[in-house]
Amino acid sequence: MGLSKKSRDFLDDLAVYLMSSGKSEGEVQDVVAELKDHLEEAERAGKSVDDVVGKSPKAYMQHLGREMAFDGKGFFKIIAMIIPNVFAYIIIANFIQGEMTFSTVQLIGFPLIAVLFLLAASQAFRHMSVRSKESKFKNGATYITLAAMPMTLFLGLMVLDIFVETPTIVFGPTGQLVLLGLAVVTLLTVSVWTKTWINLIIPILLFGPQYAFAQTSLPLEQQLIFSMLILFVGMGVFLFVWWKKNKQGQA
């Protein structure tokens, strides 16, 4: 007999809480696996998850979080991965536009935004993991805020870059090709390190159609519309396949 939905949900929430609290992935997997065994034994004896973790899952998660050490090395590895990844996206976008120019504001602002977003996302997921499942409105508002945050910050950075004049670095054709090659290598390296294709699929869906349509005589408005349609449909297909794969893995 498999675990009840309530126990599975708790294990999922616990993993999210601990990971977003900066705990080692290996230690989190060990803790979740050990607790899963306890829950299976408890349910076979007719007990529920509340009998194992207590009436307050939030307090139990927080207690475990305090007992486990912060994985500083892992956190800085994530930072070291995200910052080059952000620049890889920006480089590819600039290459498609045919201009590779970076101001001091951009060079400082882009990685700063990436770090701020990572910290905000960690806080958000930690709060959602201990929040009541009935708090659908709050969770929805959190997801919307997270989705809007990087776009808002990037727009703010662009406005700041317009009004604040700083030294600028301009790359010629050879430099652009070198940067493009480094960007592609970065995306491949991060994909191999994280063992997921999402880091390659997103830029392909995001920039591939833009580049292809830019070679046609279609008006800019139609190019943007068709590019966005391909992006949304492609992401929808990817997420559906990912969801089906996870469901089969849980069966």
PDB file of C-alpha atoms in Angstrom, residues 89 187 191 196-209 230-231 233-239 241-242:
ATOM      1  CA  TYR A  89      20.524  34.848 -22.328  1.00  0.00           C
ATOM      2  CA  LEU A 187      23.932  26.992 -21.405  1.00  0.00           C
ATOM      3  CA  SER A 191      22.181  21.895 -18.507  1.00  0.00           C
ATOM      4  CA  THR A 196      17.789  19.038 -17.205  1.00  0.00           C
ATOM      5  CA  TRP A 197      17.055  20.220 -20.741  1.00  0.00           C
ATOM      6  CA  ILE A 198      14.982  23.218 -19.636  1.00  0.00           C
ATOM      7  CA  ASN A 199      18.026  25.496 -19.773  1.00  0.00           C
ATOM      8  CA  LEU A 200      18.375  24.734 -23.489  1.00  0.00           C
ATOM      9  CA  ILE A 201      14.694  24.474 -24.365  1.00  0.00           C
ATOM     10  CA  ILE A 202      13.788  27.957 -23.079  1.00  0.00           C
ATOM     11  CA  PRO A 203      16.388  29.883 -25.120  1.00  0.00           C
ATOM     12  CA  ILE A 204      15.587  27.785 -28.205  1.00  0.00           C
ATOM     13  CA  LEU A 205      11.873  28.585 -27.873  1.00  0.00           C
ATOM     14  CA  LEU A 206      12.575  32.190 -26.899  1.00  0.00           C
ATOM     15  CA  PHE A 207      15.240  33.153 -29.426  1.00  0.00           C
ATOM     16  CA  GLY A 208      14.925  30.551 -32.193  1.00  0.00           C
ATOM     17  CA  PRO A 209      11.621  31.855 -33.624  1.00  0.00           C
ATOM     18  CA  ILE A 230       5.558  29.366 -30.529  1.00  0.00           C
ATOM     19  CA  LEU A 231       7.061  30.113 -27.097  1.00  0.00           C
ATOM     20  CA  VAL A 233       2.818  26.434 -27.187  1.00  0.00           C
ATOM     21  CA  GLY A 234       6.327  24.996 -26.861  1.00  0.00           C
ATOM     22  CA  MET A 235       6.458  25.629 -23.109  1.00  0.00           C
ATOM     23  CA  GLY A 236       2.977  24.141 -22.744  1.00  0.00           C
ATOM     24  CA  VAL A 237       4.047  20.964 -24.537  1.00  0.00           C
ATOM     25  CA  PHE A 238       7.255  20.742 -22.497  1.00  0.00           C
ATOM     26  CA  LEU A 239       5.428  21.194 -19.167  1.00  0.00           C
ATOM     27  CA  VAL A 241       5.457  16.048 -21.063  1.00  0.00           C
ATOM     28  CA  TRP A 242       7.329  16.829 -17.830  1.00  0.00           C
TER      29      TRP A 242
END
